[in-house]
CSV table of C-alpha atoms in Angstrom, one decimal:
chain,number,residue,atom,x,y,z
A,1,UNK,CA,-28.8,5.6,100.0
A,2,UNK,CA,-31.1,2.6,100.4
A,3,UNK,CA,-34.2,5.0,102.5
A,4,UNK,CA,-37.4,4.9,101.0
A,5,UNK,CA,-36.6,8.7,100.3
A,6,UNK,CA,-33.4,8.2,98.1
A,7,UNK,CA,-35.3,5.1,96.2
A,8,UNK,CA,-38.2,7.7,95.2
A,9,UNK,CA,-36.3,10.0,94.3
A,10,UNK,CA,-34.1,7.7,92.3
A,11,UNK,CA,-37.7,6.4,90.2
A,12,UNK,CA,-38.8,9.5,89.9
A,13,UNK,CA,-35.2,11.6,88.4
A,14,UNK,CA,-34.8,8.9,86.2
A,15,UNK,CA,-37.7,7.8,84.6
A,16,UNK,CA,-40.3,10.7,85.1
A,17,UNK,CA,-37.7,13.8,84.9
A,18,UNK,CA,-34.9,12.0,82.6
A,19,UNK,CA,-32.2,13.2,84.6
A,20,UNK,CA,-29.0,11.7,86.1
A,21,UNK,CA,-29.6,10.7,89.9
A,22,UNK,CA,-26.4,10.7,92.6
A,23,UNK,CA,-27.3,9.7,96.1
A,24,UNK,CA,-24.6,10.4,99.0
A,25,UNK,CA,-23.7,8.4,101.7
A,26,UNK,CA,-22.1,10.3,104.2
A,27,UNK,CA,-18.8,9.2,106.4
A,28,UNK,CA,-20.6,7.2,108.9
A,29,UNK,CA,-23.9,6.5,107.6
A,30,UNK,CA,-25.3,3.3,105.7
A,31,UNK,CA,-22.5,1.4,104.1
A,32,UNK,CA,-19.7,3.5,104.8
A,33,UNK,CA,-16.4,2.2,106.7
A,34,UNK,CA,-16.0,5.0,108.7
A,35,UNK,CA,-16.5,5.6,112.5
A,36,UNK,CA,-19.6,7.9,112.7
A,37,UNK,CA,-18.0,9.1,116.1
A,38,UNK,CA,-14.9,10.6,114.6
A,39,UNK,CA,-16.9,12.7,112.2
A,40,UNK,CA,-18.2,15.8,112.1
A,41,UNK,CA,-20.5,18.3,109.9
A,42,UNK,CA,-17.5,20.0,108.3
A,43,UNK,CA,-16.7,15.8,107.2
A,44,UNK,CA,-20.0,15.5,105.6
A,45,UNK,CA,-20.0,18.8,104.2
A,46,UNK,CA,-17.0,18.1,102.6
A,47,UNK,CA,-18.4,14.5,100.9
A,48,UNK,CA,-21.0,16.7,99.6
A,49,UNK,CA,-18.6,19.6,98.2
A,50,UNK,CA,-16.0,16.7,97.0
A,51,UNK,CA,-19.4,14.7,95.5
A,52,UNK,CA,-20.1,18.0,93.4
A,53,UNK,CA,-16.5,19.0,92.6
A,54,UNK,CA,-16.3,15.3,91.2
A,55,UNK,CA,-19.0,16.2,88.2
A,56,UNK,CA,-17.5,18.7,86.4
A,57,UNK,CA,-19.3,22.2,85.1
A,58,UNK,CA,-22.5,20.7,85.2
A,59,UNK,CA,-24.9,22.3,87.5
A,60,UNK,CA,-27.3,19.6,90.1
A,61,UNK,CA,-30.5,20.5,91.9
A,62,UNK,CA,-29.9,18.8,95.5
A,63,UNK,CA,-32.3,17.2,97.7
A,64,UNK,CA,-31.2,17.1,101.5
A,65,UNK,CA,-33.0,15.6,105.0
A,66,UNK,CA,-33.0,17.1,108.0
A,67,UNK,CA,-29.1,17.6,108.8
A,68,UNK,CA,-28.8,16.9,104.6
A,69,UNK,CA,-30.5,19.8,103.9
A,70,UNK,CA,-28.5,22.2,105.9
A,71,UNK,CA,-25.3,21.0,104.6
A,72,UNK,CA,-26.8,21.5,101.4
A,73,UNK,CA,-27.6,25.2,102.3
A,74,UNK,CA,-23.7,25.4,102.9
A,75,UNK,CA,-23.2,23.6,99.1
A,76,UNK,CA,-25.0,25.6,97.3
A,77,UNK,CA,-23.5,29.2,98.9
A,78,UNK,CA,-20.2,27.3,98.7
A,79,UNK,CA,-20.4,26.2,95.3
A,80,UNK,CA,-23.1,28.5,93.8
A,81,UNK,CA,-21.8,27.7,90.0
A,82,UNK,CA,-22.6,23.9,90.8
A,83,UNK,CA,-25.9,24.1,92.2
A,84,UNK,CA,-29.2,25.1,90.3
A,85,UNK,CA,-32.2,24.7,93.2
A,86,UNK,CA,-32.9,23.1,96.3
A,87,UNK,CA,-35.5,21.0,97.6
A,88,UNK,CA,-35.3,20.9,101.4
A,89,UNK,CA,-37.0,18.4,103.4
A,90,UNK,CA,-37.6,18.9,107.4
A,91,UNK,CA,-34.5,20.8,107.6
A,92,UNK,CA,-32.7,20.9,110.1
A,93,UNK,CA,-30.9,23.9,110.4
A,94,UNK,CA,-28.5,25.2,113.5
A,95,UNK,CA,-30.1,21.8,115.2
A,96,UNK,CA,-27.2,21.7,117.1
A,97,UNK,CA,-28.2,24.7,119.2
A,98,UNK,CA,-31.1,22.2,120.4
A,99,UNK,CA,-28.7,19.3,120.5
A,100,UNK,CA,-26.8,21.2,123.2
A,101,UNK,CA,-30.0,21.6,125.0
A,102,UNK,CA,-30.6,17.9,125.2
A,103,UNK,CA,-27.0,16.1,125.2
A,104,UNK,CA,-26.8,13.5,127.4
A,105,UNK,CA,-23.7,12.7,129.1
A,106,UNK,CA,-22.6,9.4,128.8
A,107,UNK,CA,-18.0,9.1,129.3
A,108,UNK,CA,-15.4,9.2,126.9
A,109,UNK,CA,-14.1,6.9,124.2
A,110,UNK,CA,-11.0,5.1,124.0
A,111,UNK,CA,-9.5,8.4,122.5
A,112,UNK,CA,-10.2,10.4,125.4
A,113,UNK,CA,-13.1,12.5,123.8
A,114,UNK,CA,-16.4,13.4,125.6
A,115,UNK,CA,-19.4,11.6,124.3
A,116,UNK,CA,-22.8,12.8,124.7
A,117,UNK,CA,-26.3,10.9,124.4
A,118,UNK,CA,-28.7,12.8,121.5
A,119,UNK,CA,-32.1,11.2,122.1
A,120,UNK,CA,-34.0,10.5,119.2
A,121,UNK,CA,-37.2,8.3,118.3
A,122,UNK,CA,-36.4,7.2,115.3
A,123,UNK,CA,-33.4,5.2,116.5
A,124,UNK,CA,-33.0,1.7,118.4
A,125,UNK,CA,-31.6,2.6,121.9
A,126,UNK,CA,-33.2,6.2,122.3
A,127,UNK,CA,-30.4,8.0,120.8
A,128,UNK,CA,-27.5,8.8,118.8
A,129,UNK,CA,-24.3,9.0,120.6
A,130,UNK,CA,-21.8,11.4,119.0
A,131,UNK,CA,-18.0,13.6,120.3
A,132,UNK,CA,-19.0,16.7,122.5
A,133,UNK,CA,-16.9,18.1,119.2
A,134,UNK,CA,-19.7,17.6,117.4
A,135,UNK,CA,-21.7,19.9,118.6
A,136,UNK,CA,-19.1,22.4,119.2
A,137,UNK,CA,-17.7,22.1,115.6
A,138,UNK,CA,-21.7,22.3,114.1
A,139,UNK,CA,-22.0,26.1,116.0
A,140,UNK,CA,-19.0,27.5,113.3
A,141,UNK,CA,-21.7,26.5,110.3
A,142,UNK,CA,-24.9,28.3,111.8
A,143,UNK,CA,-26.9,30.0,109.1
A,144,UNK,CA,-30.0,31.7,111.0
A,145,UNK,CA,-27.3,32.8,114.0
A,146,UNK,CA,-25.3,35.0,111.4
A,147,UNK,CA,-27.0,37.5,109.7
A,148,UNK,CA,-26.9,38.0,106.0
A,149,UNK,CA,-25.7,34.7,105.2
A,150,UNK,CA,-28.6,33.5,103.3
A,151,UNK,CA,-28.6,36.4,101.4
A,152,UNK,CA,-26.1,35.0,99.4
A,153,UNK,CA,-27.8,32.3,97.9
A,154,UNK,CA,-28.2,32.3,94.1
A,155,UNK,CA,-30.9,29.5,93.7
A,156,UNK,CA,-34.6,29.1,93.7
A,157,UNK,CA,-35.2,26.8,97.0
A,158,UNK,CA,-38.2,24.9,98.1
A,159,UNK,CA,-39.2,23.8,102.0
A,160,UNK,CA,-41.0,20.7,102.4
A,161,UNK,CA,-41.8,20.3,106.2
A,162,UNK,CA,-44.3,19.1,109.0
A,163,UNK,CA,-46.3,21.2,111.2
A,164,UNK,CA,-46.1,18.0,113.8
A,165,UNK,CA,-42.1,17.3,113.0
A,166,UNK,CA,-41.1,16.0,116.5
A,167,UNK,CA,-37.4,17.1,115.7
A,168,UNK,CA,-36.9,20.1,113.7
A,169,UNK,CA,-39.5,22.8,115.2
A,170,UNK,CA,-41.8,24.7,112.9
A,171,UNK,CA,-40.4,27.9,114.6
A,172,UNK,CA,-36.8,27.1,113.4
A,173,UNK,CA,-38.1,26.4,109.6
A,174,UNK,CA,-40.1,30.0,109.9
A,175,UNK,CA,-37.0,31.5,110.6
A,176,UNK,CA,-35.2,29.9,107.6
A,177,UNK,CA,-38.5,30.8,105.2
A,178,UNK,CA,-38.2,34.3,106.3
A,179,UNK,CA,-34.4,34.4,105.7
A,180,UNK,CA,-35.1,32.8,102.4
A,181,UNK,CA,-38.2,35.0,101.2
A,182,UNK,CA,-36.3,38.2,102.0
A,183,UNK,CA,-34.5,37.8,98.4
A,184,UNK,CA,-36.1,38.1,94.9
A,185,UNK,CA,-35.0,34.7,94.2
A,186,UNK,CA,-38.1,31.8,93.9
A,187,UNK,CA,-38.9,30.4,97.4
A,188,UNK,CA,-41.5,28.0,97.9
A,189,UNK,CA,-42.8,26.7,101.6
A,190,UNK,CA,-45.2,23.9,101.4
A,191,UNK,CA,-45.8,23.1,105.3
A,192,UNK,CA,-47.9,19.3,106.0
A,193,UNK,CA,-50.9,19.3,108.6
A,194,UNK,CA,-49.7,15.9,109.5
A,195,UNK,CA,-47.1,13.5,109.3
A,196,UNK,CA,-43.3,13.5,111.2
A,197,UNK,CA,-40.0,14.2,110.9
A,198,UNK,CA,-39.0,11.1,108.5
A,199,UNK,CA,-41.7,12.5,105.6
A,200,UNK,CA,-41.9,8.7,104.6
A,201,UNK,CA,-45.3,8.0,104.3
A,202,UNK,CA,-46.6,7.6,100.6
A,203,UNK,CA,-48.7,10.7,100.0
A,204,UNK,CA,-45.2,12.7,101.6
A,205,UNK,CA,-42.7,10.5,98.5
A,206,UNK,CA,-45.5,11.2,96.1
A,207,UNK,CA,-45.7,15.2,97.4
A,208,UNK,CA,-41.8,15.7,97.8
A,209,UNK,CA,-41.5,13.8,93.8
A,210,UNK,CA,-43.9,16.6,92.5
A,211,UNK,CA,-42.4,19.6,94.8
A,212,UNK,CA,-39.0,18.5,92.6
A,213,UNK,CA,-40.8,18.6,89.0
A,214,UNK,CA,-42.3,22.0,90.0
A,215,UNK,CA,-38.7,22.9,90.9
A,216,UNK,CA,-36.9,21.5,88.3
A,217,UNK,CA,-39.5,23.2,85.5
A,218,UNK,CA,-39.4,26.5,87.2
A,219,UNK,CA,-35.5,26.6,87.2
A,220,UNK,CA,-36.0,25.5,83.3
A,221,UNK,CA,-38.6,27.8,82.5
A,222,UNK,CA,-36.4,31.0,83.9
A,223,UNK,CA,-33.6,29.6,82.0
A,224,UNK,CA,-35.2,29.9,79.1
A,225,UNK,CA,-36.5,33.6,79.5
């Protein structure tokens, strides 16, 4: 909630678009009491899908990150009548097939459950240490594995992404652009020549800001037709 990303967007909804903003802190994350080990994607996606059941009739354009914007993928075919676009940035889609590549080892918590080592840049200590459950949970919510899925989804999306993303590989957000163009829904891919996974540098908030005008007046103008 406090990322440079959330506090952009939170300018930018309110004072440039007009709009209501809502940002989501997940189980686990930021200034949330629970233990980020016990959680998994189906908790989060169901913070987001309890978040959007919370507001009524009134249809949101969400914004997701990386493991964000896959579970708001899984919103927005979930809840279809609740979501009006999506603006997804580096996302990270099935990651957990590469997160089984990588996981480290590392015992068992007090519980008894296996606990693996994710390595990761952006974090103090090399890497995020999550369950083995995790991972095994995160295969039942693939989207590019099952095919068809994608097919399903009602609302104009746009990808915002790095060619040099050190996590999510360009292959994997192909994949999901080719799942996505294959309907007559709007689909927009806007691919950087530079940058990272994080998409935090100035000219990336200033790009991802108008990439959510252009989306929020292209939902409006078909609206109106």
């Amino acid at each position: 909630m406090h990322g440079e990303k959330a506090r952009e967007l939170q300018l930018f909804a309110t004072r440039q678009l007009g709009c209501n903003y809502w940002a989501l802190e997940y189980q686990g994350h930021g200034d949330s009491t629970q233990n980020f080990e016990e959680c998994t994607l189906t908790t989060w996606l169901d913070d987001v899908l309890q978040l959007l059941d919370s507001m009524g009739s009134q249809r949101q354009f969400l914004v997701g990150s990386s493991m964000g914007a896959w579970l708001a993928l899984h919103a927005a075919l979930r809840r279809p009548h609740l979501v009006q676009g999506l603006l997804l940035l580096a996302p990270a889609v099935d990651i957990s097939q590469h997160w089984q590549a990588v996981a480290q080892p590392t015992g068992v918590d007090a519980a008894g459950h296996e606990l693996v080592l994710l390595p990761s840049a952006y974090v103090e200590g090399g890497g995020i240490r999550v369950r083995r459950q995790l991972l095994e949970e995160a295969s039942a919510h693939h989207l590019l594995l099952h095919t068809g899925q994608l097919e399903a989804l009602t609302c104009p999306a746009t990808i915002m992404h790095s060619i040099r993303d050190d996590v999510v590989p360009l292959e994997l957000v192909q994949r999901l652009a080719d799942e996505l163009q294959r309907s007559s829904r709007a689909f927009h891919l806007e691919l950087l020549p530079d940058g990272n996974h994080r998409l935090s540098r100035e000219q990336d908030l200033q790009l991802m800001c108008r990439l959510l005008g252009q989306l929020v007046q292209q939902t409006l103008e078909g609206m109106a037709l």
